[in-house]
Coordinates of C-alpha atoms in Angstrom, one line a residue:
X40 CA -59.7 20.3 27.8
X41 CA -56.3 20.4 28.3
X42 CA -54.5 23.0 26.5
X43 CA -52.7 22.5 22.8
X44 CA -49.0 23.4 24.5
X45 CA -49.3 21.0 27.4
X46 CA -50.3 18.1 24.9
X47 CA -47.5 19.2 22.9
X48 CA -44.8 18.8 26.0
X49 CA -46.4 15.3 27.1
X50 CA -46.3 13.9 23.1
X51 CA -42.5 15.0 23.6
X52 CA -41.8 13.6 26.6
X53 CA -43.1 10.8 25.7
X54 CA -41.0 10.4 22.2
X55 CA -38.1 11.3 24.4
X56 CA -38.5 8.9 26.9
X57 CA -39.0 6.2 23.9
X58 CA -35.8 7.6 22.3
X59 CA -34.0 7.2 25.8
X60 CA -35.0 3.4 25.9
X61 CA -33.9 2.6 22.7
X62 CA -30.8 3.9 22.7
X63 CA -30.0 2.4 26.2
X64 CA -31.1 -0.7 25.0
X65 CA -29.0 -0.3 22.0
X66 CA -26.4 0.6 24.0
X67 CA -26.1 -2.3 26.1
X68 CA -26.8 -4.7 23.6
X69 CA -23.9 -3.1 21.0
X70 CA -21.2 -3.1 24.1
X71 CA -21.8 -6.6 25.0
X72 CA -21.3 -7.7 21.5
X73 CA -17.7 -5.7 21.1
X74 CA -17.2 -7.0 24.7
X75 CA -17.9 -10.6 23.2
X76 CA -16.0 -10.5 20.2
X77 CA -12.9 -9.1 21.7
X78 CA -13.2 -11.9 24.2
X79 CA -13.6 -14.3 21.1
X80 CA -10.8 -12.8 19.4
X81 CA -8.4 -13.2 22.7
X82 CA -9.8 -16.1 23.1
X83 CA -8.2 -17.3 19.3
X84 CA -4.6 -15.7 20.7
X85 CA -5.3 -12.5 18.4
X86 CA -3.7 -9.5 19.6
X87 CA -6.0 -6.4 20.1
X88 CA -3.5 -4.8 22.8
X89 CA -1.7 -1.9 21.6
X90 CA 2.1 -2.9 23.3
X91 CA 1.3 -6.2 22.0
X92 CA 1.5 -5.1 18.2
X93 CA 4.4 -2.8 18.2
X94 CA 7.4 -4.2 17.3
X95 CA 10.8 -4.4 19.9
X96 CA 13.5 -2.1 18.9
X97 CA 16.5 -3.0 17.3
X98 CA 20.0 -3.9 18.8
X99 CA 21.9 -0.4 17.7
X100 CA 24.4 -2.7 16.0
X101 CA 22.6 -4.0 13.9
X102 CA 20.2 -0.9 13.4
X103 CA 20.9 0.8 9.8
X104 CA 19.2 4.1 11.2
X105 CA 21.9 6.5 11.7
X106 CA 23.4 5.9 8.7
X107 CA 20.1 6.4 7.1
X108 CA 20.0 9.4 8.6
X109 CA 23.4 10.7 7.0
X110 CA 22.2 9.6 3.4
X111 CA 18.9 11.7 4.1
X112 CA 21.3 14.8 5.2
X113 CA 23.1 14.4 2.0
X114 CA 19.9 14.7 -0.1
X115 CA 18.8 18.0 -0.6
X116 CA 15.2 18.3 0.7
X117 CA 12.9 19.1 -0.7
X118 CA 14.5 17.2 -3.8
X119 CA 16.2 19.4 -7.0
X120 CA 17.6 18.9 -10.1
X121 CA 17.1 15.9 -12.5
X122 CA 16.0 13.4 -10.1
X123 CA 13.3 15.7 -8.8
X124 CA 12.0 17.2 -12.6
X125 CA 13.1 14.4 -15.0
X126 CA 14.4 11.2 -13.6
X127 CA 16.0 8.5 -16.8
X128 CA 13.1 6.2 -17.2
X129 CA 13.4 2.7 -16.3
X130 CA 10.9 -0.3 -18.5
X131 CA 8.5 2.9 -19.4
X132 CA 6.0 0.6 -21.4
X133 CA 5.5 1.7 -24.9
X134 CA 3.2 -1.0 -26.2
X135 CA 1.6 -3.7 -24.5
X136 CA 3.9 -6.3 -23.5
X137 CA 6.9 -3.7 -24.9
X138 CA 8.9 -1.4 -22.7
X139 CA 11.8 0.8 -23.7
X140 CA 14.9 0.3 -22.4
X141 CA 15.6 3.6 -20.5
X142 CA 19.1 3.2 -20.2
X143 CA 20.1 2.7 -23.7
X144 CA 18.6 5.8 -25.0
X145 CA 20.6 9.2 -26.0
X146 CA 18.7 11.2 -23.8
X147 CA 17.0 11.3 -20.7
X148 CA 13.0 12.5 -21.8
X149 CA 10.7 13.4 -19.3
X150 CA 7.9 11.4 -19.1
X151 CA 5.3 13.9 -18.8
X152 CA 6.7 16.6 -21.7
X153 CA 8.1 15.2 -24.2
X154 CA 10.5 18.3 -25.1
X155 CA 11.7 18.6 -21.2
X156 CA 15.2 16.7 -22.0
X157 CA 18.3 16.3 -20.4
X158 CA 21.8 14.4 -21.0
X159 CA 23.1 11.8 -19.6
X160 CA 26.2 13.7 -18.8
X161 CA 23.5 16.1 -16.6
X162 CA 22.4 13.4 -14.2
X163 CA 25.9 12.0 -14.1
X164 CA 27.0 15.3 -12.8
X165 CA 24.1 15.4 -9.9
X166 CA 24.4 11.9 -9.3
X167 CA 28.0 13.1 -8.2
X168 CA 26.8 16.0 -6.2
X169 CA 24.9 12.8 -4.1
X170 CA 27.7 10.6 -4.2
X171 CA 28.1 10.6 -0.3
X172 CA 24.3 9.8 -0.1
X173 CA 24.6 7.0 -2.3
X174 CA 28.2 5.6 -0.2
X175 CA 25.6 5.9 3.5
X176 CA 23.0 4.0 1.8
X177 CA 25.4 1.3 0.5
X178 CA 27.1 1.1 4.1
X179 CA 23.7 1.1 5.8
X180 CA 22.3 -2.1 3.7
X181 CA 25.0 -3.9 5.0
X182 CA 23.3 -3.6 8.2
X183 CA 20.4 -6.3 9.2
X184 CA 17.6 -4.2 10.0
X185 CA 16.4 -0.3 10.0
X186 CA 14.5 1.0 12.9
X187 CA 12.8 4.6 13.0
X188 CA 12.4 4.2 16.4
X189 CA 8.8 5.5 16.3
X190 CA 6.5 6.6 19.2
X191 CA 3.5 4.6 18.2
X192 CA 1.8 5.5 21.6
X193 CA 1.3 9.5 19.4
X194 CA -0.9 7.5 17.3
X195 CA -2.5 10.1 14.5
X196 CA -0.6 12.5 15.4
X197 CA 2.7 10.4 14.9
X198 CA 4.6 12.7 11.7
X199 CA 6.3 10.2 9.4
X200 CA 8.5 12.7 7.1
X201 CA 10.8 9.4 6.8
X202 CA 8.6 7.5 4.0
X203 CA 8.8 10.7 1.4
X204 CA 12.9 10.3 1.8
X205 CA 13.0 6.5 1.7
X206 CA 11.4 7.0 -1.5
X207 CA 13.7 9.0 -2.5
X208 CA 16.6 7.0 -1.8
X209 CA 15.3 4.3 -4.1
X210 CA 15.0 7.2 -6.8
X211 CA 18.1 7.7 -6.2
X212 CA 19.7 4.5 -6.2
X213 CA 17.7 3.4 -9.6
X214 CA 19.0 6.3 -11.1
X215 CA 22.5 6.0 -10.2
X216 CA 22.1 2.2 -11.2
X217 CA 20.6 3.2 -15.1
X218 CA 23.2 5.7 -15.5
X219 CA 25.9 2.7 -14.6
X220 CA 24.2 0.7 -17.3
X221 CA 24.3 3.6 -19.7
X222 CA 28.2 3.6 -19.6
X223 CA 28.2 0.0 -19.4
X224 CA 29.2 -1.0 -16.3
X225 CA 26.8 -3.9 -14.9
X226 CA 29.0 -4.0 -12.0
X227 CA 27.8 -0.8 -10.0
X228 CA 24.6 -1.2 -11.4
X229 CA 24.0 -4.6 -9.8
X230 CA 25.5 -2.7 -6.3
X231 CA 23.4 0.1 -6.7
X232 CA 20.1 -2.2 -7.4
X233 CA 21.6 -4.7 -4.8
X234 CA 21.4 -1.6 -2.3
X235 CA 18.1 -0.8 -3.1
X236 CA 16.9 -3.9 -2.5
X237 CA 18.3 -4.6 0.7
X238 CA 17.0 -1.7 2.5
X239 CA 13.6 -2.5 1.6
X240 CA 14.2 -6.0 3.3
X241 CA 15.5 -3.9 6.1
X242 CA 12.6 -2.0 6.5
X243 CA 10.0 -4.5 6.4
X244 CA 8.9 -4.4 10.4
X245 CA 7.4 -1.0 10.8
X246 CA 3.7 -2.4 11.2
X247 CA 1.9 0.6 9.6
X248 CA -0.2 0.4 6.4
X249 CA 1.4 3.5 4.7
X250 CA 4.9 2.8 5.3
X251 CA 4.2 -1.0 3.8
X252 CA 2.8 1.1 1.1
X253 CA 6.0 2.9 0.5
X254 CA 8.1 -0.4 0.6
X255 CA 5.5 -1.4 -1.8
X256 CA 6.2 1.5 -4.3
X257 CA 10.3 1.5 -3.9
X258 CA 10.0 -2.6 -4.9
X259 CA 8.6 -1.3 -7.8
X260 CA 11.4 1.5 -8.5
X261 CA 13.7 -2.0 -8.5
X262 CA 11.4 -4.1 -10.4
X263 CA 11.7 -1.7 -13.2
X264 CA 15.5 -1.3 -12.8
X265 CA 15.9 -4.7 -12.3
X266 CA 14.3 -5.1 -15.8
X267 CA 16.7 -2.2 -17.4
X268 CA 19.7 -4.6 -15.9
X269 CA 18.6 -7.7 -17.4
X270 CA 18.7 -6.4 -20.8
X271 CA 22.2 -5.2 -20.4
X272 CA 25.3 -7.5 -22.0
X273 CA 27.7 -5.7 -18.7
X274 CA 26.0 -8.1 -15.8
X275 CA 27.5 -11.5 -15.1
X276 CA 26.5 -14.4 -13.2
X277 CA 27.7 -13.4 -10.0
X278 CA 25.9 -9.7 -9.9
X279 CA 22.5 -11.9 -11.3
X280 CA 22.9 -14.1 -8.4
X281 CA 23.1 -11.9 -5.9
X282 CA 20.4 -9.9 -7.1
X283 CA 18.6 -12.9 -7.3
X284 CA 19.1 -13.8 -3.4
X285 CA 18.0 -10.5 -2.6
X286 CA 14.6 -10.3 -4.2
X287 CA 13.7 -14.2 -2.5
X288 CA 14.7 -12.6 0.9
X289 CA 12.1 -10.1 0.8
X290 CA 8.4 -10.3 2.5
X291 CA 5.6 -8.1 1.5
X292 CA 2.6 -10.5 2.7
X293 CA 4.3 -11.3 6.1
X294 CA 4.3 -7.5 6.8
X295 CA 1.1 -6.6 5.7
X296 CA -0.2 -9.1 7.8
X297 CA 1.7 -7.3 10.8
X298 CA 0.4 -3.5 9.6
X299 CA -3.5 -5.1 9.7
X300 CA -3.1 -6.1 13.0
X301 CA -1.4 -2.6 13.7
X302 CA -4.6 -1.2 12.3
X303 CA -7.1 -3.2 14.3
X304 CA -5.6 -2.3 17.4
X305 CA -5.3 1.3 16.3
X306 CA -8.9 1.7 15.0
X307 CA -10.5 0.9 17.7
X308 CA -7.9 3.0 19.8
X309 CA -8.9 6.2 17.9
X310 CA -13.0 5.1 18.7
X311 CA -12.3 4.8 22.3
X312 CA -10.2 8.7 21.9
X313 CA -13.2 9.7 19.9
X314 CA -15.7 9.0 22.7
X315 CA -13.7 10.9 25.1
X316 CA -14.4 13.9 23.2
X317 CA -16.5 16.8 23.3
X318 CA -17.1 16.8 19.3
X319 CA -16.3 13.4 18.0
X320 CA -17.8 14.3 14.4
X321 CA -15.7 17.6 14.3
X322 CA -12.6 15.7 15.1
X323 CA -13.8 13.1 12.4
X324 CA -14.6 14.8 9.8
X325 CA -13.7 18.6 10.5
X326 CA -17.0 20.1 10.2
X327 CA -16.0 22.8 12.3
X328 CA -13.5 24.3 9.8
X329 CA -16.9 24.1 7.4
X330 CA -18.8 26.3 9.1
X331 CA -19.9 24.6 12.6
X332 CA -20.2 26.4 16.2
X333 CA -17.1 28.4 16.9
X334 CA -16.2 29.4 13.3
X335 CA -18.2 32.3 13.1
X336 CA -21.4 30.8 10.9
X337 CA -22.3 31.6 7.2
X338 CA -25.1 33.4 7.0
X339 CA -26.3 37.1 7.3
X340 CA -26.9 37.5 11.1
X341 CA -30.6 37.7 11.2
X342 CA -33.0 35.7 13.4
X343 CA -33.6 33.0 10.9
X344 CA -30.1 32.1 9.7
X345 CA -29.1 32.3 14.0
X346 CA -32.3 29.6 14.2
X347 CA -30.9 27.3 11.4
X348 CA -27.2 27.9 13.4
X349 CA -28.7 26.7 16.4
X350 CA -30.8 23.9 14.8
X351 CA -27.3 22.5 13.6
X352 CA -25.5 22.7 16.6
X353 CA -28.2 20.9 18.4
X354 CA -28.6 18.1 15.5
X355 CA -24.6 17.6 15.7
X356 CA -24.9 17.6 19.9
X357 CA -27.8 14.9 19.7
X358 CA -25.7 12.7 17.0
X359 CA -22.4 13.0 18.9
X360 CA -24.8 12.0 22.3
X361 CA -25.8 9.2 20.7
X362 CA -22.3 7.7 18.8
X363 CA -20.7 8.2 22.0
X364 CA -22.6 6.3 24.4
X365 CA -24.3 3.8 21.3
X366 CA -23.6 3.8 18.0
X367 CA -19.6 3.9 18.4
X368 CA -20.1 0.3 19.5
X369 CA -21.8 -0.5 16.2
X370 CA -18.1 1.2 14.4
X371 CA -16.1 -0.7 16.5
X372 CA -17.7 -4.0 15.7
X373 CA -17.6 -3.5 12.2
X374 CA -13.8 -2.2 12.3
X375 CA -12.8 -5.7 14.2
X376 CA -14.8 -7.7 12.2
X377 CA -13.5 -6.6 9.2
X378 CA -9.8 -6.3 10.4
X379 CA -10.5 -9.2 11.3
X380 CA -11.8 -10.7 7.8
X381 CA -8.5 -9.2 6.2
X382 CA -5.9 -10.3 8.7
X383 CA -7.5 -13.8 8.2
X384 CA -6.6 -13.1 4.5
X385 CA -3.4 -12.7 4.7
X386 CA -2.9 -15.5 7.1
X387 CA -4.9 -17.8 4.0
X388 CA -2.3 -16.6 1.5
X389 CA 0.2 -17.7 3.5
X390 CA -0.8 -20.9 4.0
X391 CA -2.2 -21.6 0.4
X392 CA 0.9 -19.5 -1.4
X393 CA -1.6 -17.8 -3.9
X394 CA -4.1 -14.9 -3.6
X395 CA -7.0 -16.6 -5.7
X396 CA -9.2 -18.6 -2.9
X397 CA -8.0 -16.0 -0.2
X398 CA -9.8 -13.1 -1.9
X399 CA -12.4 -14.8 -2.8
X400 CA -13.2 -15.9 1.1
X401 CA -12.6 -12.1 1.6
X402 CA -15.2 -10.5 -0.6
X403 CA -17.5 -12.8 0.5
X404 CA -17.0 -12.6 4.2
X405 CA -17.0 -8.2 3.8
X406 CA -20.1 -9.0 2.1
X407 CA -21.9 -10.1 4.8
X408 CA -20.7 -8.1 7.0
X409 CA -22.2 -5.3 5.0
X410 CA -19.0 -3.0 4.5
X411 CA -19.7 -1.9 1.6
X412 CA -23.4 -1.1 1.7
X413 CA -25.1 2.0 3.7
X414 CA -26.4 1.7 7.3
X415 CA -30.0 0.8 8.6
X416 CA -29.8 3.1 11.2
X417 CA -32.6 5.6 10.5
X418 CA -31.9 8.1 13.2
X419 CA -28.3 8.0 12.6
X420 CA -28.6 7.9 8.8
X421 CA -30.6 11.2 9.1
X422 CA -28.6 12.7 12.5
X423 CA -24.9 11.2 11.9
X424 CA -24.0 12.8 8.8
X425 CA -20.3 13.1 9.7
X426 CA -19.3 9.9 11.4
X427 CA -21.9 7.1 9.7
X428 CA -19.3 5.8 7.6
X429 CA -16.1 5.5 9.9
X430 CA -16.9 2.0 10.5
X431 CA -16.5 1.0 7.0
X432 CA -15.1 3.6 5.5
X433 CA -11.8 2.4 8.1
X434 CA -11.7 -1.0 6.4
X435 CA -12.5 -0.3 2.6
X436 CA -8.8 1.2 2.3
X437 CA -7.1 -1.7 3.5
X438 CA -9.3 -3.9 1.3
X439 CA -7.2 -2.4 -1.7
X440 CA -3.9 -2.7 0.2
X441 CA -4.0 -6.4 -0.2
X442 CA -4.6 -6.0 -3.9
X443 CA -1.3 -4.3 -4.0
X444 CA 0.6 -6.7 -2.1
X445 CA -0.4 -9.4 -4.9
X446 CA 0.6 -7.0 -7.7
X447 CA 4.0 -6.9 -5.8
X448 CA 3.9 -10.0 -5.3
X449 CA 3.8 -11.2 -8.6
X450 CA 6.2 -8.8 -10.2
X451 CA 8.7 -9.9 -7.3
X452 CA 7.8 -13.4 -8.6
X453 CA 8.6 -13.2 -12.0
X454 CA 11.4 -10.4 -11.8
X455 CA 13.1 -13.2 -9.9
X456 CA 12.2 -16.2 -12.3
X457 CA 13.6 -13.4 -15.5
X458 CA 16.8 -13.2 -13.3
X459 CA 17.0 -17.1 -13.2
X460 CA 16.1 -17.4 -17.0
X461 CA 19.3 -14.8 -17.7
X462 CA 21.4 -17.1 -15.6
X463 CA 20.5 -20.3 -18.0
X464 CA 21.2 -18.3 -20.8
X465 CA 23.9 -17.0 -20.1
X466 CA 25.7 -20.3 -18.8
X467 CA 23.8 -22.9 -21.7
X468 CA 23.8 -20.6 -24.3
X469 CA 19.6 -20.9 -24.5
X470 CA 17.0 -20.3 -23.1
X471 CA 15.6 -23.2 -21.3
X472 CA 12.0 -25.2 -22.9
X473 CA 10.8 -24.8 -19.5
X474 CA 10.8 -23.6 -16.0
X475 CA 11.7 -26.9 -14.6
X476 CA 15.0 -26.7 -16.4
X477 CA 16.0 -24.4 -14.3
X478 CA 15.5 -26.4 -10.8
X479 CA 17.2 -26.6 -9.2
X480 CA 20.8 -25.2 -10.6
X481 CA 18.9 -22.0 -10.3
X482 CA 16.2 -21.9 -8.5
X483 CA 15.3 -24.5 -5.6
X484 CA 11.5 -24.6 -7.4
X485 CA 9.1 -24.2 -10.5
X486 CA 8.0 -20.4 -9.2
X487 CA 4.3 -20.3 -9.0
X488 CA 1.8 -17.7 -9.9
X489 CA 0.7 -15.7 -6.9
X490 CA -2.7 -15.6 -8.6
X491 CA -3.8 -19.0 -8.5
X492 CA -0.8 -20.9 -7.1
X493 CA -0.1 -22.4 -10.4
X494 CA 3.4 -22.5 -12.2
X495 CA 3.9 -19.4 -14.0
X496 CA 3.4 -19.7 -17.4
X497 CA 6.0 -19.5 -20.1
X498 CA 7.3 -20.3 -23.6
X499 CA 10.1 -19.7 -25.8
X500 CA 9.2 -17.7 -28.9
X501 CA 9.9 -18.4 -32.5
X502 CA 11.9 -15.0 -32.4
X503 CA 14.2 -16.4 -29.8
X504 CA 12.8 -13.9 -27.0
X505 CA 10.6 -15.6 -24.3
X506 CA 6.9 -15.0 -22.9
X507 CA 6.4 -14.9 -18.6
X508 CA 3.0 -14.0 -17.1
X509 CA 0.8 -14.4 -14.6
X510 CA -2.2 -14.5 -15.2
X511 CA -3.7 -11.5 -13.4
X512 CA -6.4 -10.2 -11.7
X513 CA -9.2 -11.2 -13.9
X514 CA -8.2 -14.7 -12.6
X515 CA -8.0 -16.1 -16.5
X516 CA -5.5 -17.1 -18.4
X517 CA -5.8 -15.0 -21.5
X518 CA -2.8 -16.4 -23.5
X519 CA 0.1 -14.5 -22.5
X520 CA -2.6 -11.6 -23.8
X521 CA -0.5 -7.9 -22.5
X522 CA -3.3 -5.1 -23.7
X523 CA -4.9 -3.4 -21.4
X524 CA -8.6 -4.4 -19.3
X525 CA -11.5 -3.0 -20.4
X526 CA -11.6 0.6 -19.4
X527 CA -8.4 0.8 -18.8
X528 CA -6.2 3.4 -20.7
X529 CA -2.5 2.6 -18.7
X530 CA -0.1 0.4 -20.6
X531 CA 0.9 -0.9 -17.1
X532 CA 2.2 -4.2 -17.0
X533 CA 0.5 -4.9 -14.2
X534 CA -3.1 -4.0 -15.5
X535 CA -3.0 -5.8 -18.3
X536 CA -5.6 -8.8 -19.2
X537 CA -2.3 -11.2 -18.5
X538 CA 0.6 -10.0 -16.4
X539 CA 3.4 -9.7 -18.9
X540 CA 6.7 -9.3 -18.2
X541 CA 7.6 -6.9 -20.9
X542 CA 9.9 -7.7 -24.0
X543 CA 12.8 -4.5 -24.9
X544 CA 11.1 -2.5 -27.7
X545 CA 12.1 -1.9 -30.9
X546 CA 13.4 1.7 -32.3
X547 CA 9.8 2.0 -34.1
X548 CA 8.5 0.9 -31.5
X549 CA 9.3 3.8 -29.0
X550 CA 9.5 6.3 -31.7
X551 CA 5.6 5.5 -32.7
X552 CA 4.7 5.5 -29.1
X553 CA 6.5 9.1 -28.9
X554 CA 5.0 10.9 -32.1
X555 CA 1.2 8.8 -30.6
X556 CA 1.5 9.0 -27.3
X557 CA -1.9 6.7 -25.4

């Protein structure tokens, strides 16, 4: 009889061997199908080549960058004073469908404590300290594009300290342009928002996810002064009109679009980096720094704490063994597939002009490609503890990008239909019975709902104010209906039931919502 060690050894080799097969075989099978579906995307004229997706520099001409630069010298960074600690708020909602009008308040109080105040003479007096900041970002937007000039080719380790000081430029700017209105001069408040607005047009070509996020959030800085200026008497036709050109000039689906492809081509750029490496799940996931090989280990030193130290090394070897040479084929896949799904999406909501089908198609298509659900993998599920989820877990946060873009969108929408519905007014004397009215002496169409591609709605109300909506995410029109969705505490505009754009509050009405605050 053979002894108990040597049947031990064979039943190993033999498990080994049967391991070795079927990861070769998986091997094989999971490079030909990225091989394939590259080929298929090529095939479709996609772009998967990284020079292919980066955009061509600017002509310095026309290149708004090193005035930029001068307006960011002139801020003092990090940020101080008022427009760090308390900027004046602009359409702070105070009820649903109600927002106060920041700029025609006594005081400047801070959103997050109450008894933090300041005067309006206060951020007058900063807002002269940036003066020269605010003149370079006036002669920079009349410049037709802004080019960082970034080195894409760093990839993660390209530093983006330009984003945090873009937004706070448009801080800056909304600022300047509610102090204007809170001495009543429409005038430089309409420059200061008309500013604003052009550099995020400018800067719509830098094809990365984060920095379409930051255009994202400064539209949103002029959405809310935009509103402050439409309930000002100080702001004539001319001023509306040319604010009203500027918001219709500027693309956030088109350049999200762009940043998706950006992110295909850079996903599975960081998986082929990855299998270069020694340690793929340390660089991942940084389990060195939580106790891995090299760090020193956690536990007391003795023999069974240096087994369980060597059990783990081993384990994170075997798994980085096997992503390398199998299942980081398996990641790639799923992060061009579902790119792929989401570039697809945007390309839908161009065509169609709504969001509604598009994400619809979208959910259904990430659904079967399994995104959103845990792998089958047993070995890996029980070995790849660090890098199972990088396929999916790349494409799950650009899935909520595009919910953003439609939130943007829609505000952009009917901002720009409010501006339109001040013009009427202000030239007729009343507000018009309905959007056509205003088509095409003021705007070449009835505006349609990003939601569902429908004209937005609207009425005039019996107290002479108006109701404008979309009719949000829920994909329902509730009636014009501004209070919050279920679980929702924010009194957001833009998570309501409907999409409201908000009505000026009443005296009681932001003095209740300051003695209750939500």
């Amino acid at each position: 009889m053979k002894k108990w060690w040597i049947k031990i050894l064979v039943a190993l080799a033999t498990v080994s061997l049967v391991i070795f097969f079927l990861v070769a075989t998986s091997s094989v099978h999971s490079r030909n199908a990225v091989d394939r579906y590259k080929d298929q995307l090529r095939a479709a004229g996609e772009k998967l080549d990284f020079n292919d997706v980066i955009p061509p520099r600017v002509d310095p001409d026309k290149n708004a960058l090193d005035l930029i630069r001068q307006a960011f010298a002139a801020m003092p960074y990090p940020a101080a004073g008022i427009l760090l600690s308390n900027p004046p708020l602009a359409m702070k909602m105070v009820a649903p469908g109600k927002a106060m009008v920041g700029s025609q308040q006594s005081e400047i109080i801070s959103d997050s404590n109450p008894a933090c105040t300041n005067s309006w003479d206060d951020l007058n007096q900063e807002l002269e300290m940036r003066g020269p900041a605010i003149d370079f970002l006036r002669q920079a937007s009349e410049r037709s594009k802004l080019d960082f000039e970034l080195d894409y080719n760093q990839g993660a380790y390209l530093l983006l300290p330009h984003l945090s000081r873009m937004k706070q430029a448009a801080i800056l700017l909304s600022s300047a342009s509610l102090a204007d209105l809170h001495r009543g001069d429409g005038a430089s408040a309409a420059t200061n928002l008309h500013t604003l607005l052009l550099i995020v047009n400018q800067d719509q070509d830098e094809p990365l996810l984060i920095s379409q996020l930051v255009r994202i959030a400064m539209a949103q800085i002029a959405v809310n002064a935009q509103w402050e200026l439409l309930q000002s008497t100080n702001v004539g036709d001319p001023q509306l009109a040319m604010l009203q050109r500027d918001w219709t000039n500027i693309q956030f689906a088109q350049p999200l679009e762009k940043s998706l492809m950006m992110e295909r081509v850079w996903g599975t750029r960081t998986i082929e980096q990855l299998r270069t490496s020694n340690s793929p799940s340390s660089i991942y996931s940084g389990w060195m720094s939580m106790g891995g090989p090299g760090s020193g280990g956690t536990g007391s030193g003795d023999w069974l704490d240096m087994l369980k130290d060597m059990g783990q090394a081993m384990k994170h070897k075997t798994a980085d063994a096997l992503w390398r040479v199998s299942w980081s084929y398996d990641d790639e896949l799923k992060i061009l597939q579902g790119d792929q799904v989401l570039v697809e999406t945007m390309r839908q909501v161009h065509t169609n002009g709504y969001f509604k089908a598009a994400l619809a198609d979208r959910d259904r298509k990430l659904a079967a490609l399994g995104i959103d659900r845990p792998g089958t993998n047993w070995l890996r599920n029980h070995l790849d503890e660090d890098l199972e989820t990088l396929g999916s877990g790349s494409v799950q946060p650009l899935v909520r990008s595009i919910e953003r873009v439609l939130n943007t969108e829609a505000a952009h929408t009917i901002a720009t239909t409010a501006i339109a519905l001040k013009r009427y007014q202000l030239r007729h004397g009343t507000l018009p019975g309905d959007l056509s009215a205003l088509v095409p002496e003021f705007l070449p169409e009835v505006p349609r709902d990003p939601v569902d591609g429908h004209p937005l709605r609207y009425q005039v109300l019996p107290n002479g104010n108006f109701l404008l909506y979309s009719i949000g995410s829920d994909n329902i029109d509730n009636g014009g209906d501004g209070n919050t969705q279920a679980g929702s505490k924010s009194l957001q505009w833009l998570r309501g039931r409907d999409w409201v754009w908000p009505q000026p509050a009443t005296a009681r009405e932001v003095q209740n919502f300051r003695n209750l605050p939500p």
